């Protein structure tokens, strides 16, 4: 007979132990945070902030693998390929964010940044239960977007085991696309299923299993790094200036004006005139002012240099 107040041992102790000891580090219990709910506000905030440093360290450790992904993806994008993102939950939303921000930041055509998220657009704001558990949905989404040999699919899954992402990767490879995988657990199926595996080993979370914390931060840094490095190599910056920014509001118009003045040394009047003549294309305005060309002439020179401002200016 079980004594009062004594914990009951499950009949199937092996199954109980397996449930307690998930091999994925992102699902582990961090003993150093066992008293999290007793911390004073300042200590609580510092705990969360300090734990984020692990995310930076994880991406630093993955730098060589990210570099391989950049090098493999670049020629496909130069041929006109697309960046396709596949994820579920937080990972999927981070993919949507990265894809969305490429257009205003680098004038990357929106049709060439395709975010796929388990459960569709509704899952951006609302959890769509069960969608991530179906590999066939990932396969269907990749078929629907017609991924091909010039495309790059980036599969993102903290666990490294998400069926939706694995299905998307499998289908993308079958259709000839390059596949990149970001996962926060070593030895997981996603990392073995892709052409370019990137391990972001962030370990256990402060709040057990909540991969929206440092695992998500590491994914965000890695995605920022991967896509931004590709944009730089594709000529979307001049020096470190955002010369392909889309000036779609007053803030961005002011930024465009500052960029042109900084790059050329022109006064505000000349910079604004060049931007107006180039329909607020910063890159064209810079080439106009530095070489004394008209807007059409500057645009042709950039086209001949495949959009690289430094090459168009003869400063390779």
Coordinates of C-alpha atoms in Angstrom, one line a residue:
X1 CA 0.0 0.0 0.0
X2 CA 1.2 3.4 -0.8
X3 CA 1.9 5.6 2.2
X4 CA 0.2 9.0 2.6
X5 CA 2.0 11.8 0.8
X6 CA 4.4 9.4 -0.9
X7 CA 4.6 9.9 -4.7
X8 CA 3.1 7.2 -6.8
X9 CA 5.5 5.5 -9.3
X10 CA 3.9 5.0 -12.7
X11 CA 3.3 1.3 -13.7
X12 CA 5.3 1.8 -16.9
X13 CA 8.4 3.5 -15.4
X14 CA 10.4 3.3 -18.6
X15 CA 7.8 5.3 -20.4
X16 CA 7.7 7.8 -17.5
X17 CA 11.5 8.2 -17.6
X18 CA 11.4 8.7 -21.4
X19 CA 8.9 11.5 -21.0
X20 CA 11.0 13.2 -18.4
X21 CA 14.2 12.8 -20.4
X22 CA 13.6 14.2 -23.8
X23 CA 16.9 14.0 -25.6
X24 CA 16.5 17.5 -27.2
X25 CA 18.3 20.1 -25.2
X26 CA 15.7 22.7 -26.0
X27 CA 13.2 20.6 -24.0
X28 CA 15.5 20.1 -21.0
X29 CA 14.8 21.5 -17.5
X30 CA 17.5 24.0 -16.5
X31 CA 18.1 23.4 -12.7
X32 CA 19.7 26.7 -12.2
X33 CA 16.4 28.4 -12.9
X34 CA 14.2 26.2 -10.7
X35 CA 13.3 29.1 -8.4
X36 CA 12.5 31.5 -11.3
X37 CA 9.1 32.3 -10.0
X38 CA 10.6 33.6 -6.7
X39 CA 12.9 36.2 -8.2
X40 CA 12.6 39.9 -7.6
X41 CA 11.8 41.9 -10.8
X42 CA 15.4 43.1 -11.4
X43 CA 16.9 39.7 -10.9
X44 CA 14.2 38.2 -13.1
X45 CA 14.9 40.6 -15.9
X46 CA 18.7 40.1 -15.6
X47 CA 18.2 36.3 -15.8
X48 CA 16.3 36.5 -19.1
X49 CA 18.7 39.1 -20.6
X50 CA 21.9 37.3 -19.5
X51 CA 20.6 34.0 -20.9
X52 CA 20.3 35.6 -24.4
X53 CA 24.1 35.8 -24.6
X54 CA 24.1 32.1 -25.3
X55 CA 22.2 32.8 -28.5
X56 CA 25.0 35.1 -29.8
X57 CA 27.6 32.5 -28.8
X58 CA 25.7 29.8 -30.7
X59 CA 25.6 31.8 -33.9
X60 CA 29.3 32.7 -33.5
X61 CA 30.0 29.0 -33.3
X62 CA 28.0 28.4 -36.5
X63 CA 29.8 31.1 -38.6
X64 CA 31.6 28.6 -40.9
X65 CA 28.4 26.7 -41.6
X66 CA 26.5 29.9 -42.3
X67 CA 29.3 30.9 -44.7
X68 CA 28.9 27.6 -46.6
X69 CA 25.2 28.4 -46.9
X70 CA 25.9 31.9 -48.3
X71 CA 28.4 30.5 -50.8
X72 CA 26.1 27.8 -52.0
X73 CA 23.0 30.0 -52.2
X74 CA 24.7 33.0 -53.9
X75 CA 25.0 31.6 -57.5
X76 CA 21.4 30.4 -57.4
X77 CA 20.1 33.8 -56.4
X78 CA 22.3 35.5 -59.1
X79 CA 20.5 33.3 -61.6
X80 CA 17.2 34.7 -60.4
X81 CA 16.3 32.2 -57.8
X82 CA 14.2 32.8 -54.7
X83 CA 14.6 32.5 -50.9
X84 CA 11.9 30.2 -49.5
X85 CA 11.5 29.9 -45.8
X86 CA 9.7 27.0 -44.1
X87 CA 8.9 26.8 -40.4
X88 CA 6.2 26.4 -37.8
X89 CA 5.3 28.5 -34.7
X90 CA 8.0 30.9 -33.6
X91 CA 10.4 29.6 -36.2
X92 CA 7.9 30.1 -39.0
X93 CA 7.1 33.6 -37.8
X94 CA 10.8 34.5 -37.8
X95 CA 11.0 33.2 -41.4
X96 CA 8.0 35.4 -42.3
X97 CA 9.7 38.4 -40.7
X98 CA 13.0 37.9 -42.5
X99 CA 11.3 37.4 -45.9
X100 CA 9.1 40.5 -45.4
X101 CA 11.9 42.8 -44.4
X102 CA 14.1 42.1 -47.5
X103 CA 11.9 44.3 -49.7
X104 CA 12.0 47.6 -47.8
X105 CA 15.6 47.1 -46.8
X106 CA 17.1 45.9 -50.0
X107 CA 14.4 46.3 -52.7
X108 CA 14.4 42.5 -53.0
X109 CA 11.3 41.6 -55.1
X110 CA 8.6 40.2 -52.7
X111 CA 7.9 37.4 -55.1
X112 CA 11.5 36.2 -54.6
X113 CA 11.1 35.9 -50.8
X114 CA 8.5 33.3 -50.1
X115 CA 7.6 32.5 -46.5
X116 CA 5.9 29.1 -45.8
X117 CA 4.5 28.7 -42.3
X118 CA 2.6 25.6 -41.0
X119 CA -1.1 26.5 -40.9
X120 CA -0.8 29.3 -43.5
X121 CA -1.1 33.1 -42.9
X122 CA -3.5 32.6 -40.0
X123 CA -0.6 31.0 -38.1
X124 CA 1.3 34.3 -38.1
X125 CA -1.0 35.6 -35.3
X126 CA -2.8 32.5 -34.0
X127 CA -1.4 29.0 -33.2
X128 CA -2.9 26.5 -35.7
X129 CA -2.8 23.3 -33.6
X130 CA -1.5 20.2 -35.4
X131 CA -0.4 21.9 -38.6
X132 CA 3.3 21.5 -37.8
X133 CA 2.8 17.7 -37.2
X134 CA 1.9 17.0 -40.8
X135 CA 4.9 16.5 -43.1
X136 CA 2.5 16.3 -46.1
X137 CA 1.5 19.9 -45.6
X138 CA 5.1 21.0 -45.9
X139 CA 5.4 19.0 -49.1
X140 CA 2.2 20.5 -50.5
X141 CA 3.3 24.1 -49.7
X142 CA 6.6 23.5 -51.5
X143 CA 4.9 22.0 -54.5
X144 CA 2.5 24.9 -54.6
X145 CA 5.2 27.5 -54.8
X146 CA 7.0 25.5 -57.5
X147 CA 10.5 25.4 -55.9
X148 CA 13.1 24.7 -58.5
X149 CA 16.9 24.3 -59.0
X150 CA 17.6 28.1 -58.7
X151 CA 15.7 28.4 -55.4
X152 CA 17.0 28.2 -51.8
X153 CA 14.8 26.8 -49.1
X154 CA 15.7 27.6 -45.5
X155 CA 14.0 25.2 -43.1
X156 CA 13.9 26.5 -39.5
X157 CA 13.0 24.4 -36.5
X158 CA 14.3 24.7 -33.0
X159 CA 13.6 21.1 -32.2
X160 CA 15.1 19.9 -35.5
X161 CA 12.3 17.4 -35.7
X162 CA 9.2 19.3 -36.9
X163 CA 7.4 17.2 -39.5
X164 CA 6.1 20.2 -41.5
X165 CA 9.7 21.5 -42.0
X166 CA 11.1 18.0 -42.7
X167 CA 8.4 17.5 -45.4
X168 CA 9.1 20.9 -46.9
X169 CA 12.9 20.1 -47.0
X170 CA 12.3 16.7 -48.5
X171 CA 10.1 18.1 -51.3
X172 CA 12.4 21.0 -52.0
X173 CA 15.4 18.6 -52.5
X174 CA 13.2 16.4 -54.8
X175 CA 12.5 19.5 -56.9
X176 CA 16.2 20.4 -57.1
X177 CA 16.3 23.4 -54.7
X178 CA 19.3 24.0 -52.4
X179 CA 18.2 23.4 -48.8
X180 CA 19.5 25.1 -45.6
X181 CA 18.5 23.9 -42.1
X182 CA 18.6 25.9 -38.9
X183 CA 18.1 23.8 -35.7
X184 CA 18.9 24.3 -32.1
X185 CA 19.5 20.7 -31.2
X186 CA 22.5 18.6 -32.4
X187 CA 22.0 15.3 -34.2
X188 CA 18.4 16.0 -35.3
X189 CA 16.8 14.9 -38.5
X190 CA 16.6 18.4 -40.0
X191 CA 20.4 18.8 -39.9
X192 CA 21.0 15.5 -41.6
X193 CA 18.2 16.2 -44.2
X194 CA 19.6 19.4 -45.7
X195 CA 22.5 20.4 -48.0
X196 CA 23.7 23.1 -45.6
X197 CA 23.1 22.3 -41.9
X198 CA 23.5 25.0 -39.3
X199 CA 23.4 24.0 -35.7
X200 CA 22.5 26.8 -33.2
X201 CA 23.2 25.0 -30.0
X202 CA 21.4 27.1 -27.4
X203 CA 20.6 24.4 -24.8
X204 CA 17.8 24.6 -22.2
X205 CA 15.6 27.6 -21.9
X206 CA 15.0 29.7 -18.8
X207 CA 11.4 28.8 -19.1
X208 CA 11.6 25.1 -20.0
X209 CA 10.8 24.4 -23.6
X210 CA 10.0 28.0 -24.5
X211 CA 12.0 28.3 -27.7
X212 CA 10.7 31.7 -28.4
X213 CA 13.5 32.8 -26.0
X214 CA 17.2 32.2 -26.8
X215 CA 16.6 29.6 -29.4
X216 CA 14.4 32.1 -31.3
X217 CA 17.0 34.8 -30.8
X218 CA 19.7 32.6 -32.3
X219 CA 17.4 31.9 -35.3
X220 CA 16.8 35.6 -35.8
X221 CA 20.5 36.4 -35.7
X222 CA 21.3 33.6 -38.1
X223 CA 18.5 34.5 -40.5
X224 CA 19.6 38.2 -40.4
X225 CA 23.2 37.2 -41.0
X226 CA 22.4 34.8 -43.8
X227 CA 20.0 37.0 -45.8
X228 CA 22.0 40.2 -45.2
X229 CA 25.3 38.6 -46.3
X230 CA 23.6 37.4 -49.4
X231 CA 22.2 40.9 -50.1
X232 CA 25.6 42.4 -49.7
X233 CA 27.2 39.9 -52.1
X234 CA 24.4 40.7 -54.6
X235 CA 25.3 44.4 -54.6
X236 CA 22.5 45.7 -52.4
X237 CA 24.8 47.9 -50.5
X238 CA 27.6 50.4 -51.4
X239 CA 30.2 50.2 -48.7
X240 CA 27.9 49.7 -45.7
X241 CA 25.2 52.0 -47.1
X242 CA 21.7 50.8 -47.7
X243 CA 21.6 52.1 -51.2
X244 CA 18.7 49.8 -52.3
X245 CA 16.3 51.0 -49.6
X246 CA 12.8 51.6 -50.8
X247 CA 11.8 55.2 -49.8
X248 CA 8.1 54.4 -49.1
X249 CA 7.5 56.9 -46.3
X250 CA 8.8 60.1 -44.9
X251 CA 11.3 58.4 -42.6
X252 CA 12.8 56.4 -45.4
X253 CA 12.8 59.4 -47.7
X254 CA 14.9 61.3 -45.1
X255 CA 17.2 58.2 -44.9
X256 CA 17.6 58.1 -48.6
X257 CA 18.6 61.8 -48.7
X258 CA 21.1 61.3 -45.9
X259 CA 22.6 58.2 -47.7
X260 CA 23.0 60.1 -51.0
X261 CA 24.7 63.0 -49.3
X262 CA 27.0 60.8 -47.3
X263 CA 28.0 58.7 -50.3
X264 CA 28.6 61.7 -52.6
X265 CA 29.3 64.7 -50.5
X266 CA 26.5 66.6 -52.3
X267 CA 24.4 69.3 -50.6
X268 CA 20.8 68.7 -49.8
X269 CA 19.5 70.5 -52.9
X270 CA 21.7 68.4 -55.3
X271 CA 20.9 65.2 -53.6
X272 CA 17.2 65.8 -53.6
X273 CA 17.3 66.7 -57.3
X274 CA 19.1 63.5 -58.1
X275 CA 16.7 61.4 -56.1
X276 CA 13.7 63.1 -57.8
X277 CA 15.2 62.4 -61.2
X278 CA 15.9 58.8 -60.3
X279 CA 12.5 58.2 -58.8
X280 CA 14.1 58.0 -55.4
X281 CA 16.5 55.2 -56.3
X282 CA 19.4 55.9 -54.0
X283 CA 21.9 53.8 -56.0
X284 CA 21.1 55.5 -59.3
X285 CA 21.3 58.9 -57.6
X286 CA 24.8 58.1 -56.2
X287 CA 26.1 57.1 -59.6
X288 CA 24.6 60.2 -61.2
X289 CA 26.2 62.6 -58.8
X290 CA 29.6 60.9 -58.6
X291 CA 30.0 60.5 -62.3
X292 CA 28.0 63.4 -63.6
X293 CA 25.5 61.3 -65.5
X294 CA 21.8 61.6 -66.2
X295 CA 19.4 59.2 -64.4
X296 CA 19.0 57.0 -67.5
X297 CA 22.7 56.9 -68.1
X298 CA 23.4 56.0 -64.4
X299 CA 20.8 53.3 -64.6
X300 CA 22.3 51.7 -67.7
X301 CA 25.8 51.8 -66.1
X302 CA 24.4 50.0 -63.0
X303 CA 22.6 47.4 -65.2
X304 CA 26.0 46.7 -66.9
X305 CA 27.5 46.2 -63.5
X306 CA 24.7 43.8 -62.4
X307 CA 23.5 46.3 -59.9
X308 CA 26.8 46.7 -58.0
X309 CA 27.4 50.4 -57.3
X310 CA 31.1 50.0 -56.6
X311 CA 31.6 48.3 -60.0
X312 CA 29.5 50.9 -61.8
X313 CA 31.7 53.6 -60.3
X314 CA 34.9 51.8 -61.4
X315 CA 36.0 51.0 -57.9
X316 CA 36.1 47.3 -57.8

